[in-house]
mmCIF file of C-alpha atoms and ligand atoms in Angstrom:
data_model
loop_
_atom_site.group_PDB
_atom_site.id
_atom_site.type_symbol
_atom_site.label_atom_id
_atom_site.label_comp_id
_atom_site.label_asym_id
_atom_site.label_seq_id
_atom_site.Cartn_x
_atom_site.Cartn_y
_atom_site.Cartn_z
ATOM 1 C CA MET S 15 63.008 -130.364 -129.550
ATOM 2 C CA PHE S 16 66.507 -131.243 -129.105
ATOM 3 C CA THR S 17 67.422 -134.826 -128.948
ATOM 4 C CA GLN S 18 70.492 -135.597 -127.038
ATOM 5 C CA ILE S 19 73.068 -137.066 -129.311
ATOM 6 C CA PRO S 20 74.609 -139.980 -127.529
ATOM 7 C CA LYS S 21 78.289 -139.431 -126.924
ATOM 8 C CA LYS S 22 80.441 -141.384 -129.244
ATOM 9 C CA SER S 23 82.466 -143.778 -127.269
ATOM 10 C CA THR S 24 85.993 -142.923 -128.139
ATOM 11 C CA PRO S 25 88.443 -145.804 -128.200
ATOM 12 C CA PRO S 26 90.678 -145.682 -125.093
ATOM 13 C CA ARG S 27 93.707 -143.634 -125.929
ATOM 14 C CA ILE S 28 97.067 -145.013 -125.055
ATOM 15 C CA ARG S 29 98.829 -142.294 -123.173
ATOM 16 C CA LYS S 30 102.356 -141.270 -123.908
ATOM 17 C CA PRO S 31 103.840 -142.159 -120.497
ATOM 18 C CA THR S 32 102.449 -145.676 -120.792
ATOM 19 C CA ILE S 33 104.168 -146.124 -124.133
ATOM 20 C CA ILE S 34 107.448 -144.832 -122.716
ATOM 21 C CA ILE S 35 107.293 -147.093 -119.668
ATOM 22 C CA PHE S 36 106.287 -150.100 -121.717
ATOM 23 C CA SER S 37 109.015 -149.652 -124.283
ATOM 24 C CA SER S 38 111.660 -149.015 -121.625
ATOM 25 C CA LEU S 39 110.657 -152.215 -119.839
ATOM 26 C CA SER S 40 110.836 -154.141 -123.098
ATOM 27 C CA ILE S 41 114.288 -152.792 -123.825
ATOM 28 C CA ILE S 42 115.449 -153.697 -120.332
ATOM 29 C CA LEU S 43 114.004 -157.181 -120.690
ATOM 30 C CA ILE S 44 115.733 -157.657 -124.034
ATOM 31 C CA LEU S 45 119.034 -156.474 -122.546
ATOM 32 C CA ILE S 46 118.622 -158.868 -119.628
ATOM 33 C CA LEU S 47 117.910 -161.732 -121.999
ATOM 34 C CA ILE S 48 120.929 -160.891 -124.128
ATOM 35 C CA PHE S 49 123.468 -160.264 -121.404
ATOM 36 C CA SER S 50 122.284 -162.493 -118.614
ATOM 37 C CA THR S 51 124.792 -165.079 -117.483
ATOM 38 C CA ASN S 52 122.023 -167.187 -116.054
ATOM 39 C CA PRO S 53 122.121 -170.650 -117.591
ATOM 40 C CA CYS S 54 118.360 -170.420 -118.242
ATOM 41 C CA SER S 55 118.969 -167.507 -120.584
ATOM 42 C CA GLN S 56 121.400 -168.595 -123.226
ATOM 43 C CA THR S 57 120.514 -165.875 -125.750
ATOM 44 C CA THR S 58 124.009 -164.410 -125.521
ATOM 45 C CA GLN S 59 125.594 -167.646 -126.532
ATOM 46 C CA ILE S 60 123.194 -167.984 -129.438
ATOM 47 C CA LEU S 61 123.545 -164.404 -130.671
ATOM 48 C CA PHE S 62 127.254 -163.905 -129.977
ATOM 49 C CA PRO S 63 128.921 -167.282 -129.486
ATOM 50 C CA ASN S 64 132.316 -165.715 -128.719
ATOM 51 C CA PHE S 65 131.013 -163.139 -126.283
ATOM 52 C CA THR S 66 131.910 -163.609 -122.627
ATOM 53 C CA PRO S 67 130.296 -160.989 -120.440
ATOM 54 C CA ASN S 68 133.150 -160.648 -117.963
ATOM 55 C CA TYR S 69 131.879 -157.477 -116.440
ATOM 56 C CA PHE S 70 128.893 -159.312 -115.001
ATOM 57 C CA LYS S 71 131.035 -162.044 -113.526
ATOM 58 C CA ASN S 72 133.217 -159.414 -111.896
ATOM 59 C CA THR S 73 130.453 -157.360 -110.315
ATOM 60 C CA TYR S 74 131.741 -158.688 -107.032
ATOM 61 C CA ASN S 75 135.166 -157.117 -107.636
ATOM 62 C CA ILE S 76 133.560 -153.790 -108.421
ATOM 63 C CA LEU S 77 131.517 -153.849 -105.233
ATOM 64 C CA TYR S 78 134.367 -155.059 -103.031
ATOM 65 C CA PRO S 79 137.572 -154.090 -104.817
ATOM 66 C CA ASN S 80 139.826 -155.034 -101.915
ATOM 67 C CA GLN S 81 138.513 -158.536 -101.446
ATOM 68 C CA GLU S 82 140.568 -161.477 -102.556
ATOM 69 C CA THR S 83 139.016 -163.775 -105.104
ATOM 70 C CA THR S 84 141.735 -166.393 -105.438
ATOM 71 C CA PRO S 85 140.575 -169.958 -104.725
ATOM 72 C CA THR S 86 140.576 -170.976 -101.084
ATOM 73 C CA ASN S 87 143.400 -173.314 -100.127
ATOM 74 C CA ILE S 88 144.702 -174.927 -96.977
ATOM 75 C CA SER S 89 146.678 -171.819 -96.034
ATOM 76 C CA HIS S 90 143.435 -169.874 -95.533
ATOM 77 C CA ILE S 91 142.134 -172.173 -92.823
ATOM 78 C CA VAL S 92 143.079 -171.847 -89.152
ATOM 79 C CA PHE S 93 142.248 -174.689 -86.777
ATOM 80 C CA SER S 94 141.424 -174.527 -83.122
ATOM 81 C CA ILE S 95 141.620 -177.992 -81.571
ATOM 82 C CA ALA S 96 140.477 -178.699 -78.025
ATOM 83 C CA SER S 97 141.972 -181.367 -75.826
ATOM 84 C CA ILE S 98 143.064 -182.109 -72.281
ATOM 85 C CA VAL S 99 146.444 -183.204 -70.986
ATOM 86 C CA LYS S 100 145.032 -186.360 -69.440
ATOM 87 C CA THR S 101 143.924 -187.912 -72.718
ATOM 88 C CA TRP S 102 146.339 -186.265 -75.136
ATOM 89 C CA HIS S 103 148.678 -189.259 -75.355
ATOM 90 C CA ALA S 104 145.867 -191.290 -76.914
ATOM 91 C CA ARG S 105 144.213 -188.507 -78.890
ATOM 92 C CA LYS S 106 147.352 -187.097 -80.484
ATOM 93 C CA HIS S 107 147.302 -189.903 -83.044
ATOM 94 C CA TYR S 108 143.986 -188.696 -84.403
ATOM 95 C CA VAL S 109 145.307 -185.151 -84.750
ATOM 96 C CA GLU S 110 148.664 -186.173 -86.182
ATOM 97 C CA SER S 111 146.922 -188.330 -88.789
ATOM 98 C CA TRP S 112 145.736 -185.204 -90.604
ATOM 99 C CA TRP S 113 147.881 -182.360 -89.252
ATOM 100 C CA ARG S 114 150.589 -181.184 -91.667
ATOM 101 C CA PRO S 115 153.442 -179.436 -89.868
ATOM 102 C CA ASN S 116 154.445 -176.160 -91.520
ATOM 103 C CA GLU S 117 151.347 -176.305 -93.690
ATOM 104 C CA THR S 118 148.228 -176.420 -91.545
ATOM 105 C CA ARG S 119 147.731 -173.357 -89.329
ATOM 106 C CA GLY S 120 146.271 -173.345 -85.865
ATOM 107 C CA PHE S 121 146.576 -174.334 -82.237
ATOM 108 C CA LEU S 122 145.892 -177.104 -79.836
ATOM 109 C CA PHE S 123 144.319 -175.917 -76.601
ATOM 110 C CA LEU S 124 145.060 -177.896 -73.473
ATOM 111 C CA ASP S 125 143.707 -177.430 -69.978
ATOM 112 C CA GLN S 126 147.140 -177.538 -68.317
ATOM 113 C CA ALA S 127 150.795 -177.256 -69.254
ATOM 114 C CA PRO S 128 151.714 -180.484 -71.080
ATOM 115 C CA ASN S 129 154.759 -181.190 -68.887
ATOM 116 C CA ARG S 130 154.449 -184.924 -69.193
ATOM 117 C CA HIS S 131 154.366 -184.692 -72.988
ATOM 118 C CA LEU S 132 157.541 -182.663 -73.364
ATOM 119 C CA PRO S 133 159.529 -182.244 -75.525
ATOM 120 C CA TRP S 134 156.621 -181.202 -77.728
ATOM 121 C CA PRO S 135 157.010 -182.934 -81.098
ATOM 122 C CA PRO S 136 157.065 -180.834 -84.303
ATOM 123 C CA THR S 137 154.487 -183.221 -85.767
ATOM 124 C CA SER S 138 151.803 -181.899 -83.366
ATOM 125 C CA PRO S 139 150.113 -178.495 -83.631
ATOM 126 C CA ARG S 140 151.445 -175.596 -81.596
ATOM 127 C CA VAL S 141 150.078 -175.854 -78.106
ATOM 128 C CA LEU S 142 148.445 -173.230 -75.915
ATOM 129 C CA VAL S 143 147.187 -173.681 -72.402
ATOM 130 C CA SER S 144 143.714 -172.199 -72.401
ATOM 131 C CA ASN S 145 143.457 -171.408 -68.716
ATOM 132 C CA GLU S 146 146.781 -169.623 -68.750
ATOM 133 C CA ALA S 147 146.001 -167.852 -71.976
ATOM 134 C CA MET S 148 142.856 -166.474 -70.420
ATOM 135 C CA GLY S 149 144.296 -165.782 -66.993
ATOM 136 C CA GLN S 150 141.467 -167.728 -65.420
ATOM 137 C CA LYS S 151 141.232 -170.919 -63.475
ATOM 138 C CA ASP S 152 138.415 -173.356 -62.939
ATOM 139 C CA ILE S 153 136.254 -172.420 -65.855
ATOM 140 C CA SER S 154 134.026 -175.039 -67.366
ATOM 141 C CA ARG S 155 135.347 -177.125 -70.186
ATOM 142 C CA ALA S 156 132.651 -175.824 -72.531
ATOM 143 C CA ILE S 157 133.596 -172.215 -71.922
ATOM 144 C CA ARG S 158 137.298 -172.986 -72.168
ATOM 145 C CA ILE S 159 136.815 -174.588 -75.581
ATOM 146 C CA ALA S 160 134.415 -171.944 -76.855
ATOM 147 C CA ARG S 161 136.966 -169.283 -75.949
ATOM 148 C CA GLY S 162 139.480 -171.106 -78.143
ATOM 149 C CA ILE S 163 138.138 -169.250 -81.141
ATOM 150 C CA LYS S 164 138.872 -165.919 -79.515
ATOM 151 C CA GLU S 165 142.415 -166.935 -78.584
ATOM 152 C CA THR S 166 142.965 -168.304 -82.067
ATOM 153 C CA PHE S 167 141.651 -165.139 -83.681
ATOM 154 C CA LYS S 168 143.950 -163.019 -81.543
ATOM 155 C CA MET S 169 146.993 -165.032 -82.628
ATOM 156 C CA GLU S 170 146.213 -165.721 -86.289
ATOM 157 C CA ASN S 171 144.211 -163.239 -88.307
ATOM 158 C CA THR S 172 146.127 -162.443 -91.475
ATOM 159 C CA SER S 173 144.984 -164.044 -94.735
ATOM 160 C CA VAL S 174 142.472 -166.166 -92.867
ATOM 161 C CA ARG S 175 139.207 -167.070 -94.557
ATOM 162 C CA TRP S 176 137.935 -169.772 -92.224
ATOM 163 C CA TYR S 177 138.322 -170.705 -88.585
ATOM 164 C CA VAL S 178 137.627 -174.377 -87.966
ATOM 165 C CA MET S 179 136.989 -175.644 -84.458
ATOM 166 C CA ALA S 180 137.505 -179.311 -83.772
ATOM 167 C CA ASP S 181 137.861 -181.889 -81.037
ATOM 168 C CA ASP S 182 141.020 -183.889 -80.485
ATOM 169 C CA ASP S 183 139.366 -186.959 -82.018
ATOM 170 C CA THR S 184 138.151 -185.141 -85.117
ATOM 171 C CA VAL S 185 139.784 -186.384 -88.297
ATOM 172 C CA PHE S 186 139.859 -184.126 -91.354
ATOM 173 C CA PHE S 187 140.485 -184.995 -94.953
ATOM 174 C CA LEU S 188 142.045 -181.649 -95.713
ATOM 175 C CA GLU S 189 141.506 -181.635 -99.478
ATOM 176 C CA ASN S 190 137.837 -182.382 -98.922
ATOM 177 C CA LEU S 191 137.542 -179.687 -96.286
ATOM 178 C CA VAL S 192 139.069 -177.139 -98.662
ATOM 179 C CA GLU S 193 136.718 -178.251 -101.441
ATOM 180 C CA VAL S 194 133.691 -177.830 -99.168
ATOM 181 C CA LEU S 195 134.693 -174.417 -97.819
ATOM 182 C CA LYS S 196 135.621 -173.173 -101.299
ATOM 183 C CA LYS S 197 131.943 -173.358 -102.202
ATOM 184 C CA TYR S 198 130.996 -170.613 -99.761
ATOM 185 C CA ASP S 199 131.809 -166.931 -99.962
ATOM 186 C CA HIS S 200 134.362 -166.411 -97.207
ATOM 187 C CA ASN S 201 133.493 -162.692 -97.168
ATOM 188 C CA GLY S 202 129.967 -163.545 -96.065
ATOM 189 C CA TYR S 203 128.757 -164.634 -92.651
ATOM 190 C CA TYR S 204 128.935 -168.413 -92.688
ATOM 191 C CA TYR S 205 128.555 -170.941 -89.903
ATOM 192 C CA VAL S 206 129.197 -174.261 -91.618
ATOM 193 C CA GLY S 207 128.885 -177.700 -90.086
ATOM 194 C CA MET S 208 126.471 -180.525 -89.610
ATOM 195 C CA ASN S 209 124.094 -181.811 -86.994
ATOM 196 C CA SER S 210 124.617 -185.197 -85.399
ATOM 197 C CA GLU S 211 124.077 -188.506 -87.091
ATOM 198 C CA SER S 212 122.208 -189.529 -83.980
ATOM 199 C CA VAL S 213 118.583 -188.396 -83.884
ATOM 200 C CA ILE S 214 118.659 -188.543 -80.097
ATOM 201 C CA SER S 215 121.508 -186.045 -79.942
ATOM 202 C CA ASN S 216 119.731 -183.778 -82.378
ATOM 203 C CA ASN S 217 116.611 -183.938 -80.251
ATOM 204 C CA LEU S 218 118.617 -183.153 -77.146
ATOM 205 C CA PHE S 219 120.449 -180.230 -78.712
ATOM 206 C CA SER S 220 119.243 -179.089 -82.105
ATOM 207 C CA PHE S 221 118.975 -180.195 -85.688
ATOM 208 C CA GLU S 222 120.276 -176.737 -86.539
ATOM 209 C CA MET S 223 123.427 -176.957 -84.444
ATOM 210 C CA GLY S 224 126.901 -177.665 -85.831
ATOM 211 C CA PHE S 225 128.216 -180.499 -83.653
ATOM 212 C CA GLY S 226 131.790 -179.875 -82.550
ATOM 213 C CA GLY S 227 132.933 -183.460 -83.016
ATOM 214 C CA ALA S 228 132.522 -183.072 -86.756
ATOM 215 C CA GLY S 229 134.302 -179.722 -86.896
ATOM 216 C CA ILE S 230 132.605 -176.342 -87.248
ATOM 217 C CA ALA S 231 133.736 -173.639 -89.662
ATOM 218 C CA PHE S 232 133.231 -169.904 -89.200
ATOM 219 C CA SER S 233 133.990 -167.490 -92.020
ATOM 220 C CA TYR S 234 136.432 -164.732 -91.110
ATOM 221 C CA PRO S 235 133.845 -161.911 -90.907
ATOM 222 C CA LEU S 236 131.593 -164.044 -88.741
ATOM 223 C CA ALA S 237 134.464 -165.061 -86.472
ATOM 224 C CA SER S 238 135.477 -161.425 -86.052
ATOM 225 C CA ILE S 239 131.961 -160.501 -84.902
ATOM 226 C CA LEU S 240 131.727 -163.608 -82.756
ATOM 227 C CA VAL S 241 134.936 -162.851 -80.853
ATOM 228 C CA LYS S 242 133.827 -159.282 -80.206
ATOM 229 C CA ASN S 243 130.635 -160.553 -78.598
ATOM 230 C CA LEU S 244 131.996 -163.730 -77.126
ATOM 231 C CA ASP S 245 132.373 -162.688 -73.498
ATOM 232 C CA VAL S 246 128.802 -161.450 -73.288
ATOM 233 C CA CYS S 247 127.618 -164.573 -75.011
ATOM 234 C CA LEU S 248 129.598 -166.922 -72.750
ATOM 235 C CA LYS S 249 128.141 -165.212 -69.716
ATOM 236 C CA ARG S 250 124.635 -165.563 -71.073
ATOM 237 C CA TYR S 251 124.980 -169.259 -71.917
ATOM 238 C CA ARG S 252 127.454 -170.359 -69.247
ATOM 239 C CA GLY S 253 125.055 -173.110 -68.125
ATOM 240 C CA SER S 254 125.087 -174.797 -71.519
ATOM 241 C CA TYR S 255 126.483 -178.262 -71.752
ATOM 242 C CA GLY S 256 128.956 -178.102 -74.609
ATOM 243 C CA SER S 257 131.056 -175.513 -76.394
ATOM 244 C CA ASP S 258 129.250 -176.306 -79.620
ATOM 245 C CA GLN S 259 125.933 -175.616 -77.913
ATOM 246 C CA ILE S 260 127.211 -172.288 -76.590
ATOM 247 C CA LEU S 261 128.527 -171.290 -80.012
ATOM 248 C CA HIS S 262 125.235 -172.290 -81.585
ATOM 249 C CA SER S 263 123.445 -169.999 -79.140
ATOM 250 C CA CYS S 264 125.859 -167.163 -79.959
ATOM 251 C CA MET S 265 125.136 -167.725 -83.648
ATOM 252 C CA ALA S 266 121.411 -167.635 -83.017
ATOM 253 C CA ASP S 267 121.823 -164.309 -81.199
ATOM 254 C CA LEU S 268 123.736 -162.952 -84.172
ATOM 255 C CA GLY S 269 120.988 -164.204 -86.489
ATOM 256 C CA VAL S 270 123.220 -166.615 -88.379
ATOM 257 C CA SER S 271 121.825 -170.055 -89.015
ATOM 258 C CA LEU S 272 123.804 -173.203 -89.688
ATOM 259 C CA THR S 273 124.776 -173.986 -93.246
ATOM 260 C CA HIS S 274 124.521 -177.757 -93.312
ATOM 261 C CA ALA S 275 127.463 -179.291 -95.129
ATOM 262 C CA LYS S 276 126.977 -182.997 -95.493
ATOM 263 C CA GLY S 277 130.690 -183.781 -95.496
ATOM 264 C CA PHE S 278 130.896 -183.100 -91.764
ATOM 265 C CA HIS S 279 130.079 -186.191 -89.751
ATOM 266 C CA GLN S 280 129.570 -186.419 -86.045
ATOM 267 C CA VAL S 281 129.183 -190.024 -85.054
ATOM 268 C CA ILE S 282 128.161 -191.579 -81.802
ATOM 269 C CA PHE S 283 128.730 -195.286 -82.070
ATOM 270 C CA VAL S 284 126.679 -196.404 -79.109
ATOM 271 C CA LEU S 285 123.064 -195.462 -78.882
ATOM 272 C CA ASP S 286 123.202 -194.984 -75.143
ATOM 273 C CA VAL S 287 122.911 -191.209 -74.821
ATOM 274 C CA THR S 288 124.769 -191.108 -71.532
ATOM 275 C CA LEU S 289 127.941 -191.834 -73.504
ATOM 276 C CA LEU S 290 127.552 -188.425 -75.034
ATOM 277 C CA PHE S 291 128.349 -186.880 -71.706
ATOM 278 C CA TYR S 292 131.744 -188.526 -71.387
ATOM 279 C CA TYR S 293 133.241 -187.185 -74.559
HETATM 280 C C1 NAG R 8 146.918 -170.213 -101.371
HETATM 281 O O1 NAG R 8 146.411 -169.082 -102.043
HETATM 282 C C2 NAG R 8 147.206 -167.898 -101.868
HETATM 283 C C3 NAG R 8 146.484 -166.776 -102.568
HETATM 284 O O2 NAG R 8 145.323 -166.416 -101.874
HETATM 285 C C4 NAG R 8 148.596 -168.114 -102.431
HETATM 286 O O3 NAG R 8 149.377 -166.964 -102.200
HETATM 287 C C5 NAG R 8 149.217 -169.313 -101.747
HETATM 288 O O4 NAG R 8 150.470 -169.588 -102.342
HETATM 289 C C6 NAG R 8 148.333 -170.542 -101.852
HETATM 290 N N1 NAG R 8 148.899 -171.589 -101.026
HETATM 291 C C7 NAG R 8 148.889 -172.883 -101.360
HETATM 292 C C8 NAG R 8 149.468 -173.821 -100.373
HETATM 293 O O5 NAG R 8 148.431 -173.263 -102.420
HETATM 294 C C1 NAG R 9 159.145 -176.789 -90.578
HETATM 295 O O1 NAG R 9 159.940 -175.715 -91.063
HETATM 296 C C2 NAG R 9 161.144 -175.527 -90.351
HETATM 297 C C3 NAG R 9 161.863 -174.349 -90.963
HETATM 298 O O2 NAG R 9 161.000 -173.297 -91.204
HETATM 299 C C4 NAG R 9 162.017 -176.770 -90.388
HETATM 300 O O3 NAG R 9 163.165 -176.591 -89.623
HETATM 301 C C5 NAG R 9 161.246 -177.967 -89.863
HETATM 302 O O4 NAG R 9 161.981 -179.149 -90.021
HETATM 303 C C6 NAG R 9 159.902 -178.105 -90.597
HETATM 304 N N1 NAG R 9 159.144 -179.151 -89.941
HETATM 305 C C7 NAG R 9 158.661 -180.206 -90.569
HETATM 306 C C8 NAG R 9 157.983 -181.222 -89.702
HETATM 307 O O5 NAG R 9 158.725 -180.339 -91.771
HETATM 308 C C1 NAG R 10 145.534 -160.003 -85.044
HETATM 309 O O1 NAG R 10 146.724 -160.692 -84.778
HETATM 310 C C2 NAG R 10 147.769 -159.928 -84.222
HETATM 311 C C3 NAG R 10 148.942 -160.844 -84.013
HETATM 312 O O2 NAG R 10 149.247 -161.544 -85.184
HETATM 313 C C4 NAG R 10 147.328 -159.300 -82.920
HETATM 314 O O3 NAG R 10 148.354 -158.452 -82.426
HETATM 315 C C5 NAG R 10 146.063 -158.498 -83.130
HETATM 316 O O4 NAG R 10 145.582 -158.019 -81.889
HETATM 317 C C6 NAG R 10 145.014 -159.401 -83.753
HETATM 318 N N1 NAG R 10 143.800 -158.627 -84.019
HETATM 319 C C7 NAG R 10 142.668 -158.839 -83.343
HETATM 320 C C8 NAG R 10 141.524 -157.955 -83.754
HETATM 321 O O5 NAG R 10 142.549 -159.674 -82.476
#
């Protein structure tokens, strides 16, 4: 009789490919730990205190060699300010409080020729009449203001990183604005602003909308896409109440959400919501 000899259970063999994969992964992990610039991984600093891995910091330059990387300053920002002739005499003091002639770039858009305000003082921004600029009459205020970004883009588009839209009673602290915008990559698609400080307004419009009274910033690439699509967008949302609401809708269509920047403040002093509709 033959008795079946039970098979010896051989210990599981580690196959060659597994070893290769495992050791490659370990090497990669070690390299990451050594060269990572992430503050959580300080191995580099411990192993080579004088080593600064510049090539990692400059990956951006390698990917986009033609992009500027100098710090953003006031010269990179172009403003588009909306006003009307009727109230300009009172509102100009808000604008002139922060506007720096020959330094700040941008335009003031009025609904009519400012005949009664002539001669135009050099302390005010350059003025454009929106209706004339667009060859249209009797368009809604919201659409007129929203189109300001297109007019502005057409006139000023060299060395621009940010387009900032504002009302005639918006007051900017320019250094602060530059500091805030500096934090974002102006080569990316950024829609920067803040919702209202009034919950009622946010409920009426959106918590995700940049309110125009506080100023809204669009990065250059985003503005260039926005102006290309603006006419279609204005047609689609022509029933919207405000220019900021229209622009928010255009942003939503482009898939860009608001980057909330807490330095932008839109204030409504009186809680009566109807006041909102007079601004
Ligand atoms: C702003 O930065 C640019 C470089 O991007 C530089 O040429 C210019 O002189 C700077 N302007 C001011 C006002 O600092
Ligand atoms: C702006 O610059 C021009 C010359 O380029 C000068 O004549 C004018 O006085 C300046 N304006 C102000 C308000 O500094
Ligand atoms: C950029 O600005 C110039 C005028 O400075 C204008 O001729 C040109 O059409 C503008 N480009 C776009 C895409 O609007």
